[in-house]
Each structure stands twice: as structure tokens, then as C-alpha cells.
């Protein structure tokens, strides 16, 4: 397969894996690295696809946060459900609303997967993080993650 075709497939796979949890970009990266070929192209294309998908989640959360807040205010949750939701969402949102902690959190999440990047993407969208900062941190972390997965396969 040519480098351009590999890049297109990896880009699509990365986008799909960002939006559909059962599609695993990490497994694709390892298999692509074992096949040889254009490993660097695959790493960058997967990272770009994943970043595009996470930006979709980020923007969805950003645009939907006002509507969601209005719906929650209209329909009160039970006391237990509200407490459980607040226990998880508020600390993450506060953490991501501070500039000095937001970008390292996105970078670590994108590179290590802890906390899950899908959750961080949604929380960052509601916390008011700048789109380009989120995209740069997410892309950097994803390139690091996929490069670390592909490197052993390429070196063997």
C-alpha cells in the first residue's frame, strides 16, 4: 500500500476510534508498525484522526453545555444522582478551567490515557479551554502515545 493510502486509512481509523469506543487505534498502530512500511505516516495520521474526533466531542460539549445546564435546571435529579454527578464533573471542570492545569491534563490524558481522553475532551469543552490549545495538546499527546506503541514494533 502506498504512503498516501496508508495515511488515508489511518486517518479514518483514528477518527472512527475517537468516536466509537470499540474501535482501537492503539491496536491499529501496533499492527501497522509490525507490517513495516510508513510507520511515521501512520502515527501522524492516526494522531490527526483522533484529534479531529476529540475536537468534535470538545465542540459538542462546548455548544451543548448551555442547553444541558438549562435542562438540568428544569428537571431536577434525585439527591443521590445529583451528588454522584457533581462529585465527578465539578472537580474535573474546575481543574480544566485553570490554564496552568488544563493543558498538562489534556497532554497527559492524550499520551497516557488517564484520565480517559473522551471524558477530558467533553470536560474541556464545557470548561472554556481554547480550541487551538486543546487541539495542540491533544495532537502532541496522541503522537507521543502512538510513536511509543509503534517504535518497538519497528525496531524488531
PDB file of C-alpha atoms in Angstrom:
ATOM      1  CA  UNK A   1       0.000   0.000   0.000  1.00  0.00           C
ATOM      2  CA  UNK A   2       1.325   3.469  -0.817  1.00  0.00           C
ATOM      3  CA  UNK A   3       2.128   6.019   1.852  1.00  0.00           C
ATOM      4  CA  UNK A   4      -0.824   8.193   0.863  1.00  0.00           C
ATOM      5  CA  UNK A   5      -3.252   5.271   1.030  1.00  0.00           C
ATOM      6  CA  UNK A   6      -1.875   4.200   4.417  1.00  0.00           C
ATOM      7  CA  UNK A   7      -2.259   7.770   5.672  1.00  0.00           C
ATOM      8  CA  UNK A   8      -5.868   7.952   4.489  1.00  0.00           C
ATOM      9  CA  UNK A   9      -6.789   4.640   6.124  1.00  0.00           C
ATOM     10  CA  UNK A  10      -5.007   5.569   9.361  1.00  0.00           C
ATOM     11  CA  UNK A  11      -6.688   8.994   9.405  1.00  0.00           C
ATOM     12  CA  UNK A  12     -10.116   7.408   9.012  1.00  0.00           C
ATOM     13  CA  UNK A  13      -9.352   4.752  11.584  1.00  0.00           C
ATOM     14  CA  UNK A  14      -8.159   7.391  14.034  1.00  0.00           C
ATOM     15  CA  UNK A  15     -11.322   9.419  13.537  1.00  0.00           C
ATOM     16  CA  UNK A  16     -13.513   6.352  13.995  1.00  0.00           C
ATOM     17  CA  UNK A  17     -11.651   5.288  17.128  1.00  0.00           C
ATOM     18  CA  UNK A  18     -12.086   8.746  18.656  1.00  0.00           C
ATOM     19  CA  UNK A  19     -15.853   8.491  18.365  1.00  0.00           C
ATOM     20  CA  UNK A  20     -16.549   4.750  18.690  1.00  0.00           C
ATOM     21  CA  UNK A  21     -15.030   3.228  21.847  1.00  0.00           C
ATOM     22  CA  UNK A  22     -14.740  -0.326  20.491  1.00  0.00           C
ATOM     23  CA  UNK A  23     -12.505   0.783  17.591  1.00  0.00           C
ATOM     24  CA  UNK A  24      -8.952   0.610  18.957  1.00  0.00           C
ATOM     25  CA  UNK A  25      -6.383   2.955  17.393  1.00  0.00           C
ATOM     26  CA  UNK A  26      -3.603   1.595  19.607  1.00  0.00           C
ATOM     27  CA  UNK A  27      -4.039  -1.907  18.176  1.00  0.00           C
ATOM     28  CA  UNK A  28      -4.024  -0.475  14.666  1.00  0.00           C
ATOM     29  CA  UNK A  29      -0.785   1.389  15.411  1.00  0.00           C
ATOM     30  CA  UNK A  30       0.943  -1.761  16.692  1.00  0.00           C
ATOM     31  CA  UNK A  31      -0.164  -3.845  13.704  1.00  0.00           C
ATOM     32  CA  UNK A  32       0.863  -1.117  11.262  1.00  0.00           C
ATOM     33  CA  UNK A  33       4.259  -0.895  12.957  1.00  0.00           C
ATOM     34  CA  UNK A  34       4.784  -4.650  12.674  1.00  0.00           C
ATOM     35  CA  UNK A  35       3.968  -4.587   8.961  1.00  0.00           C
ATOM     36  CA  UNK A  36       6.697  -2.018   8.452  1.00  0.00           C
ATOM     37  CA  UNK A  37       6.229   0.480   5.709  1.00  0.00           C
ATOM     38  CA  UNK A  38       5.363   4.029   6.584  1.00  0.00           C
ATOM     39  CA  UNK A  39       5.206   3.908  10.377  1.00  0.00           C
ATOM     40  CA  UNK A  40       5.734   7.654  10.846  1.00  0.00           C
ATOM     41  CA  UNK A  41       2.942   8.419   8.389  1.00  0.00           C
ATOM     42  CA  UNK A  42       0.611   6.060  10.252  1.00  0.00           C
ATOM     43  CA  UNK A  43       1.490   7.622  13.626  1.00  0.00           C
ATOM     44  CA  UNK A  44       0.824  11.162  12.433  1.00  0.00           C
ATOM     45  CA  UNK A  45      -2.348  10.224  10.530  1.00  0.00           C
ATOM     46  CA  UNK A  46      -3.773   8.285  13.491  1.00  0.00           C
ATOM     47  CA  UNK A  47      -2.999  11.215  15.785  1.00  0.00           C
ATOM     48  CA  UNK A  48      -4.644  13.682  13.389  1.00  0.00           C
ATOM     49  CA  UNK A  49      -7.747  11.498  13.096  1.00  0.00           C
ATOM     50  CA  UNK A  50      -8.002  11.063  16.854  1.00  0.00           C
ATOM     51  CA  UNK A  51      -7.543  14.793  17.413  1.00  0.00           C
ATOM     52  CA  UNK A  52     -10.259  15.613  14.880  1.00  0.00           C
ATOM     53  CA  UNK A  53     -12.646  13.226  16.638  1.00  0.00           C
ATOM     54  CA  UNK A  54     -11.838  14.603  20.075  1.00  0.00           C
ATOM     55  CA  UNK A  55     -12.307  18.144  18.741  1.00  0.00           C
ATOM     56  CA  UNK A  56     -15.782  17.062  17.636  1.00  0.00           C
ATOM     57  CA  UNK A  57     -16.505  15.949  21.218  1.00  0.00           C
ATOM     58  CA  UNK A  58     -14.936  19.156  22.573  1.00  0.00           C
ATOM     59  CA  UNK A  59     -17.106  21.366  20.338  1.00  0.00           C
ATOM     60  CA  UNK A  60     -20.232  19.324  21.052  1.00  0.00           C
ATOM     61  CA  UNK A  61     -19.712  19.817  24.765  1.00  0.00           C
ATOM     62  CA  UNK A  62     -18.928  23.498  24.326  1.00  0.00           C
ATOM     63  CA  UNK A  63     -22.057  24.190  22.319  1.00  0.00           C
ATOM     64  CA  UNK A  64     -24.280  21.882  24.324  1.00  0.00           C
ATOM     65  CA  UNK A  65     -23.233  22.960  27.823  1.00  0.00           C
ATOM     66  CA  UNK A  66     -25.699  25.847  27.927  1.00  0.00           C
ATOM     67  CA  UNK A  67     -28.572  23.675  26.754  1.00  0.00           C
ATOM     68  CA  UNK A  68     -27.611  20.909  29.158  1.00  0.00           C
ATOM     69  CA  UNK A  69     -27.494  23.314  32.100  1.00  0.00           C
ATOM     70  CA  UNK A  70     -30.972  24.577  31.244  1.00  0.00           C
ATOM     71  CA  UNK A  71     -32.357  21.034  31.013  1.00  0.00           C
ATOM     72  CA  UNK A  72     -30.815  20.045  34.331  1.00  0.00           C
ATOM     73  CA  UNK A  73     -32.251  23.135  35.973  1.00  0.00           C
ATOM     74  CA  UNK A  74     -35.691  22.332  34.580  1.00  0.00           C
ATOM     75  CA  UNK A  75     -35.620  18.671  35.586  1.00  0.00           C
ATOM     76  CA  UNK A  76     -34.050  18.172  38.981  1.00  0.00           C
ATOM     77  CA  UNK A  77     -32.219  14.894  39.569  1.00  0.00           C
ATOM     78  CA  UNK A  78     -32.763  12.826  42.653  1.00  0.00           C
ATOM     79  CA  UNK A  79     -30.480  13.782  45.527  1.00  0.00           C
ATOM     80  CA  UNK A  80     -28.245  10.717  45.184  1.00  0.00           C
ATOM     81  CA  UNK A  81     -27.816  11.014  41.399  1.00  0.00           C
ATOM     82  CA  UNK A  82     -27.069  14.741  41.624  1.00  0.00           C
ATOM     83  CA  UNK A  83     -24.448  14.181  44.320  1.00  0.00           C
ATOM     84  CA  UNK A  84     -22.768  11.432  42.302  1.00  0.00           C
ATOM     85  CA  UNK A  85     -22.683  13.567  39.134  1.00  0.00           C
ATOM     86  CA  UNK A  86     -21.326  16.593  40.985  1.00  0.00           C
ATOM     87  CA  UNK A  87     -18.639  14.529  42.689  1.00  0.00           C
ATOM     88  CA  UNK A  88     -17.059  13.669  39.314  1.00  0.00           C
ATOM     89  CA  UNK A  89     -17.884  16.532  36.996  1.00  0.00           C
ATOM     90  CA  UNK A  90     -17.204  19.581  39.110  1.00  0.00           C
ATOM     91  CA  UNK A  91     -13.605  18.765  40.161  1.00  0.00           C
ATOM     92  CA  UNK A  92     -12.628  17.886  36.573  1.00  0.00           C
ATOM     93  CA  UNK A  93     -14.276  21.018  35.254  1.00  0.00           C
ATOM     94  CA  UNK A  94     -12.524  23.204  37.853  1.00  0.00           C
ATOM     95  CA  UNK A  95      -9.204  21.513  37.069  1.00  0.00           C
ATOM     96  CA  UNK A  96      -9.649  22.166  33.349  1.00  0.00           C
ATOM     97  CA  UNK A  97     -10.771  25.762  33.818  1.00  0.00           C
ATOM     98  CA  UNK A  98      -7.345  26.753  35.199  1.00  0.00           C
ATOM     99  CA  UNK A  99      -4.800  27.450  32.465  1.00  0.00           C
ATOM    100  CA  UNK A 100      -1.840  26.073  34.388  1.00  0.00           C
ATOM    101  CA  UNK A 101      -3.506  22.693  34.962  1.00  0.00           C
ATOM    102  CA  UNK A 102      -5.706  22.346  31.870  1.00  0.00           C
ATOM    103  CA  UNK A 103      -3.075  21.831  29.176  1.00  0.00           C
ATOM    104  CA  UNK A 104      -0.924  19.387  31.168  1.00  0.00           C
ATOM    105  CA  UNK A 105      -4.075  17.415  31.974  1.00  0.00           C
ATOM    106  CA  UNK A 106      -5.037  17.189  28.292  1.00  0.00           C
ATOM    107  CA  UNK A 107      -1.466  16.289  27.310  1.00  0.00           C
ATOM    108  CA  UNK A 108      -1.163  13.534  29.936  1.00  0.00           C
ATOM    109  CA  UNK A 109      -4.610  12.218  29.098  1.00  0.00           C
ATOM    110  CA  UNK A 110      -3.782  12.100  25.384  1.00  0.00           C
ATOM    111  CA  UNK A 111      -0.404  10.434  25.970  1.00  0.00           C
ATOM    112  CA  UNK A 112      -1.233   8.054  28.810  1.00  0.00           C
ATOM    113  CA  UNK A 113      -4.994   7.620  28.608  1.00  0.00           C
ATOM    114  CA  UNK A 114      -5.547   8.515  32.262  1.00  0.00           C
ATOM    115  CA  UNK A 115      -7.952  10.205  32.769  1.00  0.00           C
ATOM    116  CA  UNK A 116      -9.751   8.990  29.635  1.00  0.00           C
ATOM    117  CA  UNK A 117      -9.351  11.450  26.788  1.00  0.00           C
ATOM    118  CA  UNK A 118     -13.027  11.270  25.822  1.00  0.00           C
ATOM    119  CA  UNK A 119     -14.026  12.482  29.289  1.00  0.00           C
ATOM    120  CA  UNK A 120     -11.335  15.161  29.273  1.00  0.00           C
ATOM    121  CA  UNK A 121     -12.454  16.319  25.809  1.00  0.00           C
ATOM    122  CA  UNK A 122     -16.024  16.792  26.983  1.00  0.00           C
ATOM    123  CA  UNK A 123     -14.987  18.469  30.233  1.00  0.00           C
ATOM    124  CA  UNK A 124     -12.536  20.771  28.457  1.00  0.00           C
ATOM    125  CA  UNK A 125     -15.278  21.886  26.097  1.00  0.00           C
ATOM    126  CA  UNK A 126     -17.512  22.934  28.963  1.00  0.00           C
ATOM    127  CA  UNK A 127     -14.645  24.478  30.956  1.00  0.00           C
ATOM    128  CA  UNK A 128     -13.838  27.092  28.318  1.00  0.00           C
ATOM    129  CA  UNK A 129     -10.421  25.848  27.222  1.00  0.00           C
ATOM    130  CA  UNK A 130      -9.305  27.431  23.962  1.00  0.00           C
ATOM    131  CA  UNK A 131      -9.884  25.213  20.933  1.00  0.00           C
ATOM    132  CA  UNK A 132      -6.384  25.578  19.480  1.00  0.00           C
ATOM    133  CA  UNK A 133      -4.727  24.888  22.843  1.00  0.00           C
ATOM    134  CA  UNK A 134      -6.816  21.763  23.306  1.00  0.00           C
ATOM    135  CA  UNK A 135      -6.042  20.620  19.754  1.00  0.00           C
ATOM    136  CA  UNK A 136      -2.283  21.208  20.134  1.00  0.00           C
ATOM    137  CA  UNK A 137      -2.076  19.375  23.473  1.00  0.00           C
ATOM    138  CA  UNK A 138      -4.249  16.530  22.209  1.00  0.00           C
ATOM    139  CA  UNK A 139      -2.275  16.105  18.973  1.00  0.00           C
ATOM    140  CA  UNK A 140       1.061  16.200  20.792  1.00  0.00           C
ATOM    141  CA  UNK A 141      -0.061  13.613  23.317  1.00  0.00           C
ATOM    142  CA  UNK A 142      -1.518  11.330  20.669  1.00  0.00           C
ATOM    143  CA  UNK A 143       1.682  11.473  18.562  1.00  0.00           C
ATOM    144  CA  UNK A 144       3.700  10.550  21.653  1.00  0.00           C
ATOM    145  CA  UNK A 145       1.326   7.687  22.501  1.00  0.00           C
ATOM    146  CA  UNK A 146       1.265   6.161  19.025  1.00  0.00           C
ATOM    147  CA  UNK A 147       5.001   6.644  18.482  1.00  0.00           C
ATOM    148  CA  UNK A 148       5.745   4.781  21.710  1.00  0.00           C
ATOM    149  CA  UNK A 149       3.487   1.941  20.586  1.00  0.00           C
ATOM    150  CA  UNK A 150       4.930   1.727  17.058  1.00  0.00           C
ATOM    151  CA  UNK A 151       8.602   2.141  17.977  1.00  0.00           C
ATOM    152  CA  UNK A 152       9.192  -1.338  19.466  1.00  0.00           C
ATOM    153  CA  UNK A 153       7.472  -2.984  16.508  1.00  0.00           C
ATOM    154  CA  UNK A 154       9.583  -1.020  14.021  1.00  0.00           C
ATOM    155  CA  UNK A 155      12.848  -1.725  15.849  1.00  0.00           C
ATOM    156  CA  UNK A 156      12.312  -5.509  15.933  1.00  0.00           C
TER     157      UNK A 156
END
